[in-house]
XYZ file of C-alpha atoms in Angstrom:
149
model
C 23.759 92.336 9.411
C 25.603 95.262 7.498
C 25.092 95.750 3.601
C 27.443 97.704 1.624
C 27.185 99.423 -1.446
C 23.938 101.130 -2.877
C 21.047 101.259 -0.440
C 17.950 99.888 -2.536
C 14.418 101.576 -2.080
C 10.997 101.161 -3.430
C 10.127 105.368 -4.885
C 7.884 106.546 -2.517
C 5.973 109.552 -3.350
C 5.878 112.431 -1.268
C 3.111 111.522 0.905
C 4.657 108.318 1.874
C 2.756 105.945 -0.520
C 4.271 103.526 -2.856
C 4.170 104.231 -6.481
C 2.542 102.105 -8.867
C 0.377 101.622 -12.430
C -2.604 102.965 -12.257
C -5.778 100.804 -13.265
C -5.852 103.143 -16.516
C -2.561 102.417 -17.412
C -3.164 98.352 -16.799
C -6.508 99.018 -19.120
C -4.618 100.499 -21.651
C -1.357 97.854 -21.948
C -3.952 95.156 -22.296
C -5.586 96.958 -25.084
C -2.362 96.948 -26.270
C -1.712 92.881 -26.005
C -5.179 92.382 -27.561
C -4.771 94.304 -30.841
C -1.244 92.598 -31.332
C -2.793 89.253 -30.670
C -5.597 89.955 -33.025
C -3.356 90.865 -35.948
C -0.966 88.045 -35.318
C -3.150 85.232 -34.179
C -5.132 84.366 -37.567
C -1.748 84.595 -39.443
C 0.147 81.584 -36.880
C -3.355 79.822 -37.613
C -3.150 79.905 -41.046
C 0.335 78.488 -40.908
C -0.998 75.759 -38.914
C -3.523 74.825 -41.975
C -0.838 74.578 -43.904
C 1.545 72.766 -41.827
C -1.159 69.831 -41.624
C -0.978 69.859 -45.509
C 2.249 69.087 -45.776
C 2.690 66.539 -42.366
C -0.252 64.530 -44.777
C 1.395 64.828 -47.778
C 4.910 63.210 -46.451
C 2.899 60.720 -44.497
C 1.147 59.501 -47.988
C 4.634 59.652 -49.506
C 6.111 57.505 -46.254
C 2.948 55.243 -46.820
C 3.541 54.518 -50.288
C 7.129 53.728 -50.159
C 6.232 51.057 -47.219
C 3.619 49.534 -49.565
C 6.488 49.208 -52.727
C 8.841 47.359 -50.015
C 5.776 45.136 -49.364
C 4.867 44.410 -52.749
C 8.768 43.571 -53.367
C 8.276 40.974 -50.975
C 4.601 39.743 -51.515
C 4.871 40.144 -55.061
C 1.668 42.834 -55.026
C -0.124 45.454 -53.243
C -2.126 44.548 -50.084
C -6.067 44.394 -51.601
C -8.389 47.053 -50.427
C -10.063 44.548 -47.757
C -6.318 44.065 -45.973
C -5.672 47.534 -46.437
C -2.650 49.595 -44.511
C -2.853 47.489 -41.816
C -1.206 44.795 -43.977
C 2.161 46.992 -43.844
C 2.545 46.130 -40.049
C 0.229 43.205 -39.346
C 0.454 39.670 -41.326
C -2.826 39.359 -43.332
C -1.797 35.649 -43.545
C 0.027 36.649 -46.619
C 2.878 34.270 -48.175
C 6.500 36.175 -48.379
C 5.660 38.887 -45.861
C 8.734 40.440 -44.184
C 7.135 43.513 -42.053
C 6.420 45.035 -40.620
C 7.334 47.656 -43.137
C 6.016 50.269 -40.754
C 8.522 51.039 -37.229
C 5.018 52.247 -35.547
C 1.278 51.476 -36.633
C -0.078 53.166 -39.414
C -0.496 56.502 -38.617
C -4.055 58.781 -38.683
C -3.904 61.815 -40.876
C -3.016 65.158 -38.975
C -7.105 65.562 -38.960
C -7.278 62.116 -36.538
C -8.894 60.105 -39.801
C -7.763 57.386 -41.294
C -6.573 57.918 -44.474
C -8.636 55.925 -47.549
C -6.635 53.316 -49.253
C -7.927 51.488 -52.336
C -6.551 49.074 -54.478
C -6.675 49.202 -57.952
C -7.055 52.940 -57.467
C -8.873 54.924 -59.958
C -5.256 57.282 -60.525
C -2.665 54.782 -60.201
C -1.937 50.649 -59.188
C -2.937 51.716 -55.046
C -4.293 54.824 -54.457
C -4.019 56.808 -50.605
C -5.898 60.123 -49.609
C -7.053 61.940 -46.931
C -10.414 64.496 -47.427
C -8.534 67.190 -45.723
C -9.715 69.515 -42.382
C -13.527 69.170 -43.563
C -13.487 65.082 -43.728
C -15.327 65.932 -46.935
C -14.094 65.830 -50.833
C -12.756 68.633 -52.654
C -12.144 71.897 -50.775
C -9.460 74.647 -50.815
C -6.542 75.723 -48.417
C -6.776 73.107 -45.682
C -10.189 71.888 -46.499
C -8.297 70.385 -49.324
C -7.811 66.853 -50.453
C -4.529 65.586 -50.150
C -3.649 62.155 -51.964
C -0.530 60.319 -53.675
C -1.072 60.879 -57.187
C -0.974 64.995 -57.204
């Protein structure tokens, strides 16, 4: 078999060996790749945090607007005993027309459940999550995040 055009080599140094990186030259590119992981890594973490903030805070919002169609139909809020699970399970209720959720009720981004209490202590039904920590209080994504802020 024939092949036209440019003939295509691997350089060859002088002595017949192949050229190549040195392990020195390896080292020295993966230096490279560390630093510039260490300097952008914690900033694409941080990110994250905050990310999780605001996937809790529009799942609270989602929550509570599946808990006004229910009380439309049921007249009031599900108690604290039924809880969320009243917005896609019966809780033998008279007027129910769910579910009002399309999939179960979700976890916060933390995999909790998030804390539903009726009365609440800032408003008729009251939903929060503790945040990263699982604990109240707390800043950046150790913070609470609930549906009357």
């Amino acid at each position: 078999m024939q092949q036209y055009g440019r003939k295509t080599t691997t350089p060859r140094r002088q002595d017949g060996r192949q050229r190549g990186f040195s392990l020195i030259e390896l080292l020295i590119v993966m230096v490279i790749l560390g630093l510039l992981a260490s300097l952008v890594g914690p900033r694409m973490f941080g990110k994250l945090g905050m990310a999780k903030q605001k996937t809790a805070k529009t799942q609270i919002e989602m929550l509570m607007s599946a808990l006004d169609s229910y009380r439309l139909d049921v007249g009031r809020y599900p108690s604290t005993q039924e809880g969320l699970e009243a917005l896609v399970q019966n809780p033998g209720v008279e007027g129910w027309n769910g579910p009002y959720l399309a999939k179960a009720v979700p976890n916060d981004p933390w995999g909790r459940p998030y804390y539903y209490e009726n009365p609440g202590q800032h408003g008729e039904v009251d939903i929060y999550s503790y945040g990263a920590d699982g604990q109240p209080g707390g800043d950046g994504e150790d913070a609470d995040v609930n549906s009357w802020e």
